[in-house]
Coordinates of C-alpha atoms and ligand atoms in Angstrom, one line a residue:
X1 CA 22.2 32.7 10.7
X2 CA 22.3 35.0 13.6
X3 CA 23.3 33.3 17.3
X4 CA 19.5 33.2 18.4
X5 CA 18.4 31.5 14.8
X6 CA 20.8 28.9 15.6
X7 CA 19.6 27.6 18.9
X8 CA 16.1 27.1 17.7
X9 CA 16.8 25.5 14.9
X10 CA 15.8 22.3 14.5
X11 CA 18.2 19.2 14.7
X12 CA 19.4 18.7 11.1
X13 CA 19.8 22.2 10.3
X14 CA 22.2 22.9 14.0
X15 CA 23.9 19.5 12.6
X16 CA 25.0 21.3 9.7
X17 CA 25.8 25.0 10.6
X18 CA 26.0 25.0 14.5
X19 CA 29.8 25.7 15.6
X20 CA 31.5 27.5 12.8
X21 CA 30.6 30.5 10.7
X22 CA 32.3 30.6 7.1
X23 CA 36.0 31.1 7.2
X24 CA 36.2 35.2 7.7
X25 CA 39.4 35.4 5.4
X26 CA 38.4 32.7 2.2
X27 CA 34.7 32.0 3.0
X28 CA 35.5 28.2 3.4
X29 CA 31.8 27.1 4.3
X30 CA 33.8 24.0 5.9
X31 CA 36.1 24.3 8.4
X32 CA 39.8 24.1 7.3
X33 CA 42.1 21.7 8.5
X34 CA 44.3 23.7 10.3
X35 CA 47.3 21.1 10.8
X36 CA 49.3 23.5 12.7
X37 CA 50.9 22.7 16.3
X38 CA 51.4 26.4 17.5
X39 CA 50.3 29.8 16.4
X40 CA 51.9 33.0 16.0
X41 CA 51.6 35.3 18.3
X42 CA 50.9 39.4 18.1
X43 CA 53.7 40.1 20.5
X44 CA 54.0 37.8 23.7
X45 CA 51.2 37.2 25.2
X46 CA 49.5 38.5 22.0
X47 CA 47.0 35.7 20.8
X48 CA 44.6 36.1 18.4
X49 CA 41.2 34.6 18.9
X50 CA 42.6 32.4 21.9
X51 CA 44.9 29.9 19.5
X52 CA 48.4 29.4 21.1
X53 CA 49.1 25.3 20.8
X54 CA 47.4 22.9 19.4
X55 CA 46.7 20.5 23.0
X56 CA 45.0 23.1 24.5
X57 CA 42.4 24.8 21.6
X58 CA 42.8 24.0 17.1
X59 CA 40.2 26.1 15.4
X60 CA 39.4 22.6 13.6
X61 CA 38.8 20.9 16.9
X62 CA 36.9 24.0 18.2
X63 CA 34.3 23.8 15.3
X64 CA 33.7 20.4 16.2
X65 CA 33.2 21.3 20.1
X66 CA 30.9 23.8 19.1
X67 CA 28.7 21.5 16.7
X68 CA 28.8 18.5 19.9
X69 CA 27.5 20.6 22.6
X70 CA 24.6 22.4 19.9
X71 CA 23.4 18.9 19.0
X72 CA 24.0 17.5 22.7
X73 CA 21.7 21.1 24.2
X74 CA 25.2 21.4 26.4
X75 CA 26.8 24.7 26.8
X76 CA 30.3 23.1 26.0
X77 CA 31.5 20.2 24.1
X78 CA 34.8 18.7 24.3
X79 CA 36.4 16.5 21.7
X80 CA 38.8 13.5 22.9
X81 CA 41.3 11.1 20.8
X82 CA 38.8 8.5 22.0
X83 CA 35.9 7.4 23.8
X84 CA 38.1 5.6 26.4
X85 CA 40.0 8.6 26.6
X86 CA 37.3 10.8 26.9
X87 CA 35.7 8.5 29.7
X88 CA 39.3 8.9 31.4
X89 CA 39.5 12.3 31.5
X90 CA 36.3 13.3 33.1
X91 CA 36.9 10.2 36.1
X92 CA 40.5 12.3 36.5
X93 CA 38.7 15.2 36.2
X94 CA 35.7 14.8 38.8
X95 CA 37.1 12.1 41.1
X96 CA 39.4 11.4 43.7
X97 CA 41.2 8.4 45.2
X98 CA 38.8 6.9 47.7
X99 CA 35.8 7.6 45.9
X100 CA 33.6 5.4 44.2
X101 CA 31.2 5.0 41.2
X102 CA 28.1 3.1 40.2
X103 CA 28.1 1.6 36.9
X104 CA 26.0 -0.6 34.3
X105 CA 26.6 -4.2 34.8
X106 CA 26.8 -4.5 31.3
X107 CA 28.7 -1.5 30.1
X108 CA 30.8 -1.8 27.2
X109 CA 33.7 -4.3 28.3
X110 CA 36.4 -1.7 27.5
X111 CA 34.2 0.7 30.2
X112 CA 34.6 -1.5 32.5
X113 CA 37.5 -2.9 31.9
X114 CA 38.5 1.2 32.7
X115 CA 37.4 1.3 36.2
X116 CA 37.8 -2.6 37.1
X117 CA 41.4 -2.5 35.7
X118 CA 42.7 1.0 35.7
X119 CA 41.0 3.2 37.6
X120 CA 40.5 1.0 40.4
X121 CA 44.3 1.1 40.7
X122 CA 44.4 4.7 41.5
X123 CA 41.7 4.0 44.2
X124 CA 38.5 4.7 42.7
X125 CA 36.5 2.3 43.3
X126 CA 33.2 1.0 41.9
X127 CA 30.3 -1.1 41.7
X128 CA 28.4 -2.7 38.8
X129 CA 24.5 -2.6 38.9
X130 CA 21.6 -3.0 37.1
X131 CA 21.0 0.6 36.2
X132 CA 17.5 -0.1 34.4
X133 CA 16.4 -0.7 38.1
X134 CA 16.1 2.4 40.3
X135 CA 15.9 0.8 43.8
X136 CA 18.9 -1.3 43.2
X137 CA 20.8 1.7 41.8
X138 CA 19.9 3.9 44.8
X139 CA 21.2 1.0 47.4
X140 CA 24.9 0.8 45.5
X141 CA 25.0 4.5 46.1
X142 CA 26.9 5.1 49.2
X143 CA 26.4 8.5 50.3
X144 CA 29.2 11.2 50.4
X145 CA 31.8 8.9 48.5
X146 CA 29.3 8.0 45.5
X147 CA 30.8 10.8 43.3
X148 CA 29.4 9.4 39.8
X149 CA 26.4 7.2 38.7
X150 CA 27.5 6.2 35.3
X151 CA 25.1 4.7 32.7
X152 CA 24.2 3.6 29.2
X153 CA 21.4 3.5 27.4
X154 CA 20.8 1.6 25.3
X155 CA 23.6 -0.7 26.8
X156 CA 26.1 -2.6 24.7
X157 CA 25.0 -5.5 23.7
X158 CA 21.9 -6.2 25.7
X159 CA 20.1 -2.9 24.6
X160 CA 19.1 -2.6 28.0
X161 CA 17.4 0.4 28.6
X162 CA 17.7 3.1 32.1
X163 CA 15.7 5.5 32.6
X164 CA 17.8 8.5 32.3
X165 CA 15.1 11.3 33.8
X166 CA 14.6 9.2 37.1
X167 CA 18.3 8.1 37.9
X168 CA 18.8 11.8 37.6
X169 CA 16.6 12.1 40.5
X170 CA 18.6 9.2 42.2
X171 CA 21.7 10.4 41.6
X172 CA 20.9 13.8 42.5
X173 CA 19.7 13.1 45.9
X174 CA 22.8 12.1 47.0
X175 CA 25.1 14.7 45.3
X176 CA 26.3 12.6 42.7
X177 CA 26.8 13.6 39.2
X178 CA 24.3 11.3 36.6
X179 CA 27.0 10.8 33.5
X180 CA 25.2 9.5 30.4
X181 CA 26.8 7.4 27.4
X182 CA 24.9 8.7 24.8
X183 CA 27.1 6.2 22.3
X184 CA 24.1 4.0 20.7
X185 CA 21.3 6.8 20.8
X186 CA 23.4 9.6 19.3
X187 CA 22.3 12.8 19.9
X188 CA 19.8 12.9 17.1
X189 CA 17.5 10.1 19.1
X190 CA 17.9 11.1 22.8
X191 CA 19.4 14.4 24.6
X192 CA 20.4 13.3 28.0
X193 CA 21.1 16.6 29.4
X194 CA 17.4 17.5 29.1
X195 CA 16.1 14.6 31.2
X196 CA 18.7 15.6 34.0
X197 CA 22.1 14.1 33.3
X198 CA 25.0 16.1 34.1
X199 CA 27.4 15.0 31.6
X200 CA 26.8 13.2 28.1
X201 CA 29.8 11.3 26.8
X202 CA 30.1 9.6 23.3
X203 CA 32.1 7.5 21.5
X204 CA 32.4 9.7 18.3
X205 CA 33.9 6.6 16.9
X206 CA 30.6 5.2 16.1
X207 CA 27.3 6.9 15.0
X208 CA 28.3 10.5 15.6
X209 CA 31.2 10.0 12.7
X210 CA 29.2 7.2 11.4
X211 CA 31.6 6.1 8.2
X212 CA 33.7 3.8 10.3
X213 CA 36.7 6.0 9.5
X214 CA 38.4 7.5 12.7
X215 CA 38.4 7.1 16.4
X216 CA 37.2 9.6 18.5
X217 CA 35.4 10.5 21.6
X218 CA 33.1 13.5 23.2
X219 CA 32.1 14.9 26.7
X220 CA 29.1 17.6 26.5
X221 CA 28.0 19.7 29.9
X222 CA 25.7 21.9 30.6
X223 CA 27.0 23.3 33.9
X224 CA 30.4 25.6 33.6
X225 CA 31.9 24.7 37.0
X226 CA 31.9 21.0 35.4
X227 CA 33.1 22.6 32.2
X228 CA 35.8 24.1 33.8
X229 CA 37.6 21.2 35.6
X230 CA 37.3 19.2 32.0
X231 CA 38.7 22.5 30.5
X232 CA 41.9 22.3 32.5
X233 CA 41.9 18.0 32.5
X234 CA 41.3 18.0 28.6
X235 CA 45.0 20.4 28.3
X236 CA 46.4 18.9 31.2
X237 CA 46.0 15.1 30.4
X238 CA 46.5 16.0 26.4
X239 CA 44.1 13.2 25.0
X240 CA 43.2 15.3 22.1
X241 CA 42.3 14.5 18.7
X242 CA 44.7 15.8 15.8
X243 CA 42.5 18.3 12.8
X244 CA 42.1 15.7 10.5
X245 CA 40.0 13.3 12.8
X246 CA 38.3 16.2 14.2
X247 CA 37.3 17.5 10.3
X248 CA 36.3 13.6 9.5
X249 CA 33.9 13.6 12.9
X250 CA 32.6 17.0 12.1
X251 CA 31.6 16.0 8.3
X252 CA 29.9 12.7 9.4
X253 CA 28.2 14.6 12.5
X254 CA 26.7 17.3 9.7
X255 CA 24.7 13.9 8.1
X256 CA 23.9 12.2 11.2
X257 CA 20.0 12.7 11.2
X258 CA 19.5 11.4 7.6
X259 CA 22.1 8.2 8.8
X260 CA 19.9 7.7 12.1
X261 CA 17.0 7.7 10.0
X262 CA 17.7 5.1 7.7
X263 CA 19.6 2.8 10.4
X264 CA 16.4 2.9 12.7
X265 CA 14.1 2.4 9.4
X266 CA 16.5 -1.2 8.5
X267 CA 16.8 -1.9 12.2
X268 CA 13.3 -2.1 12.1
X269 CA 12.8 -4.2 9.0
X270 CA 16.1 -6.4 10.7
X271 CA 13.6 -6.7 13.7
X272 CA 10.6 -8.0 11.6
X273 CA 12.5 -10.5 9.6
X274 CA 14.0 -12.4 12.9
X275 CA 11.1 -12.5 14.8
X276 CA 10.0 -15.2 12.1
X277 CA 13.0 -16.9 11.8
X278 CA 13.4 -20.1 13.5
X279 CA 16.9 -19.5 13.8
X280 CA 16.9 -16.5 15.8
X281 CA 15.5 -17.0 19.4
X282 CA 15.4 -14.3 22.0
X283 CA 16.1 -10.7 20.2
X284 CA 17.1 -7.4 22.2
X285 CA 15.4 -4.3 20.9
X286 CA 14.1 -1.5 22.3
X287 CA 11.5 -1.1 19.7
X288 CA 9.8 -4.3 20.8
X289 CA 6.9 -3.8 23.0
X290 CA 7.8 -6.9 25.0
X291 CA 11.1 -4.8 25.6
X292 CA 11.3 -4.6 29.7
X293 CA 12.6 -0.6 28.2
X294 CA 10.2 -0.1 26.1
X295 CA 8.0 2.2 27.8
X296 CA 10.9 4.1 28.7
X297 CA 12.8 4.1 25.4
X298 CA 9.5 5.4 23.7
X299 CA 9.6 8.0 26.3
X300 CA 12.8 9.2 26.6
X301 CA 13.8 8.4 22.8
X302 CA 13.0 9.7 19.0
X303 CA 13.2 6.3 17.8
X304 CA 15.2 2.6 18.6
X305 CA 18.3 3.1 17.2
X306 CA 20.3 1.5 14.4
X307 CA 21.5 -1.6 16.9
X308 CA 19.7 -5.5 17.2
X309 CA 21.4 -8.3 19.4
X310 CA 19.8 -11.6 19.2
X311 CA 20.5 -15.2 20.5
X312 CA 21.3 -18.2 17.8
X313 CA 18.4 -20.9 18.8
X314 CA 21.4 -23.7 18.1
X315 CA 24.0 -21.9 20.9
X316 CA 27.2 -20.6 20.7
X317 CA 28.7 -22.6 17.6
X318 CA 26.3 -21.8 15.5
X319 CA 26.5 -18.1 16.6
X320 CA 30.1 -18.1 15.5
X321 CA 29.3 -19.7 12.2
X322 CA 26.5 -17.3 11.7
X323 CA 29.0 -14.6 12.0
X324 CA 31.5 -15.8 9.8
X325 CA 28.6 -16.6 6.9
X326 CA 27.3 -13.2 6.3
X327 CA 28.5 -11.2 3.1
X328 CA 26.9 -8.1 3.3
X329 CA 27.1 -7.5 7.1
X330 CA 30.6 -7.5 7.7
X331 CA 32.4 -9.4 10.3
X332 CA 33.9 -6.8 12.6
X333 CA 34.1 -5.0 16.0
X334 CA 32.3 -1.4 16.4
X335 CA 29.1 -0.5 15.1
X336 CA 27.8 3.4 13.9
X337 CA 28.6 2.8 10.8
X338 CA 27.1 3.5 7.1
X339 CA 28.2 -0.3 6.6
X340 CA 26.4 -3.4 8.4
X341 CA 28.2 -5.2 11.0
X342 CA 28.2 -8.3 13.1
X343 CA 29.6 -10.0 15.7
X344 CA 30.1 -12.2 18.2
X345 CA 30.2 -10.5 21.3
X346 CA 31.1 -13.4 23.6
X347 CA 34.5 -13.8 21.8
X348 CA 34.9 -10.2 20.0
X349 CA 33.7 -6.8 22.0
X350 CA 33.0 -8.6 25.2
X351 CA 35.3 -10.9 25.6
X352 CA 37.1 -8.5 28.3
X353 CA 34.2 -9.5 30.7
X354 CA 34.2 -12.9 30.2
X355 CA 33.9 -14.6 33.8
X356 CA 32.3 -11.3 35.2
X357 CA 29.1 -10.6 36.0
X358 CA 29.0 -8.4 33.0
X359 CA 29.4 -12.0 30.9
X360 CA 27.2 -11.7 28.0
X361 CA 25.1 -15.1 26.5
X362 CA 27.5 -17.3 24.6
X363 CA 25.2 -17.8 22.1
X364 CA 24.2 -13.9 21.3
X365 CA 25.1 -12.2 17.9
X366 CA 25.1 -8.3 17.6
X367 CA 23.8 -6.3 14.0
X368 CA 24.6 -2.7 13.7
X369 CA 22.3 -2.1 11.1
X370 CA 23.5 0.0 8.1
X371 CA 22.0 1.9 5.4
X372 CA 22.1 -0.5 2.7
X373 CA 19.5 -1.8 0.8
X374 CA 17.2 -3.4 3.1
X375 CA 16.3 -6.7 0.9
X376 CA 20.0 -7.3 0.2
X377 CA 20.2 -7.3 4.6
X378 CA 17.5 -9.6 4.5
X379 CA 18.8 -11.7 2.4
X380 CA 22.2 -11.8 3.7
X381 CA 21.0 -12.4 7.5
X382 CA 18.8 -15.4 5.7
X383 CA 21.1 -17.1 3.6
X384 CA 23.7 -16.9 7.2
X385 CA 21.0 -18.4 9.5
X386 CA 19.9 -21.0 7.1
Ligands
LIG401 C1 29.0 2.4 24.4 C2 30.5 2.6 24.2 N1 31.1 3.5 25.0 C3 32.4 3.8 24.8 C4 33.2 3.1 23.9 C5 34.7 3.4 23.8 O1 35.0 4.2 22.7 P1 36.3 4.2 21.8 O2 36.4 2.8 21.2 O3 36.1 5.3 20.9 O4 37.4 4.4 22.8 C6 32.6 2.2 23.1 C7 33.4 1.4 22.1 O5 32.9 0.5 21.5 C8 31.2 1.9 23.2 O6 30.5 1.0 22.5

């Protein structure tokens, strides 16, 4: 497929060929894993194709970078040893003591927990917001310090939903950077850097490697002065992932429109099922016309996404006991995964936050849908509830 080909091509077909032409030497249509630290050189100075030690460039980490920023519409993609890390990185990167950051007020706990607990430390400062409404977003900007507004959508667990195209505008106006966690979409449901973000980060973790199986994170940019700084930050702070991990993400990445497909088809089904369940009370999904996102989601998304929260009608303890019940859906932390799981945000993912104002409902369970079979989900979710 020539260069051109590749950029139109539709979504599945960049998943699978986007960022690596078959090996020159063997015709590997996969890339290797090259587990190598360093790289002989043609004479000093001599490199060939770029490759001199593995923290700053691995051709298995490249093909990965290549395939990110195809799916993500960036013009470079960056792979990270995690999400955290890559979320580090680009703050270090694109901030300076004394600056300050608007984010979700109910980010991912370990997010926050990264600016509230270390960044805020080396004097970045920040503010948490509702980021799903516009004018209070654009009053915890403060202009000419406001370096970052930083969202997610749809927001761990609530599945709040922001509107990625206007906070672009908001963010924009005052010279700040929109970063989007693009996490819980994926790339194959929503492309933030066509609706105006500036920078899309992911934890690869999740759907992106989607077989619960290594730990990894991404930064995609359009914009090559931004690319640059993460360029030198990405070397300089050394937060890489090794070959292997990269060839895991990369081979669950080349599959991740089929997955998305099937999650969002069971979420759906998930959706249906608690809705008449007298167990379940108030459930968070974007799908939901009642959704306060919903307009937006169907806007600015392919489809809902893979993820369902809900409240236990009975309150926390029966929550808990919900959690521990389940047989298919597995009792764990994360979520992207082929395999179903739950949990009990309150006491698992969120309990960072706890006494916050990022606090989550005690009495709220969270389902990342898998690709089972959907009647042996149902049943499963049944047989816990009752
Ligand atoms: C939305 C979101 N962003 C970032 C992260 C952090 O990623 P990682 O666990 O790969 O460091 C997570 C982890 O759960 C997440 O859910």
């Amino acid at each position: 497929m020539t260069q051109e080909h590749r950029q139109k091509a539709e979504f599945d077909t960049r998943a699978i060929h986007a960022g690596y032409e078959p090996d020159p030497t063997t015709g590997a249509v996969i890339p290797p894993i090259y587990a190598t630290s360093t790289y002989k050189q043609d004479g000093v100075g001599g490199l060939r194709g770029g490759y001199e030690y593995s923290r700053s460039a691995n051709p298995t980490r490249t093909a990965l970078e290549g395939a990110l920023a195809a799916l993500e519409e960036g013009e470079r993609g960056f792979a990270f040893a995690s999400g955290l890390a890559a979320e580090d990185t680009i703050l270090r990167a694109l901030t300076s003591p004394g600056d300050h950051v608007v984010v979700p007020d109910d980010a991912y706990g370990g997010t926050f927990r990264l600016f509230e607990k270390v960044e805020k430390r080396w004097g970045l400062e920040n503010t948490p917001v509702a980021v799903s409404d516009l004018d209070a977003t654009r009053a915890a900007i403060r202009p000419g310090t406001t370096r970052m507004v930083w969202v997610e959508t749809p927001t761990n667990p609530l599945l709040n939903i922001a509107d990625i195209e206007a906070l672009a505008s908001v963010a924009h106006e005052s010279g700040a950077l929109l970063v989007v966690d693009n996490t819980f979409a994926s790339p194959y449901l929503q492309q933030p850097l066509i609706l105006g973000a500036d920078i899309v980060v992911h934890s690869t973790t999740k759907y992106v490697g989607g077989h619960s199986d290594v730990v990894g994170g991404a930064v995609v940019v359009r914009d090559l002065d931004l690319a640059e700084a993460i360029t030198f930050h990405q070397n300089a702070m050394g937060a890489v992932p090794g070959p292997f991990d990269c060839f895991l993400t990369h081979r669950g990445l080349k599959t991740l429109g089929v997955r998305m497909d099937r999650h969002c088809d069971n979420a759906e089904r998930v959706v249906e099922f608690l809705a008449e369940h007298p167990k379940a009370g108030h459930i968070y999904f974007p799908g939901l016309p009642a959704h306060p996102g919903h307009v937006v989601a169907a806007r600015q998304m392919r489809r809902f996404g893979g993820m369902v929260s809900f409240r236990h009608a009975d309150g926390e303890q029966a929550a808990v006991e919900t959690c521990a019940r389940t047989e298919v859906f597995t009792l764990g932390e994360s979520l992207g995964g082929v395999e179903s799981l739950i949990e009990h945000p309150g006491r698992m993912t969120h309990m960072s936050v706890a006494g916050t104002d990022l606090e989550v409902p005690a009495d709220l369970i969270r389902l990342s849908v898998g690709i089972e079979s959907i009647d042996d989900l149902l049943a499963d979710l049944d047989r816990a509830l009752s």
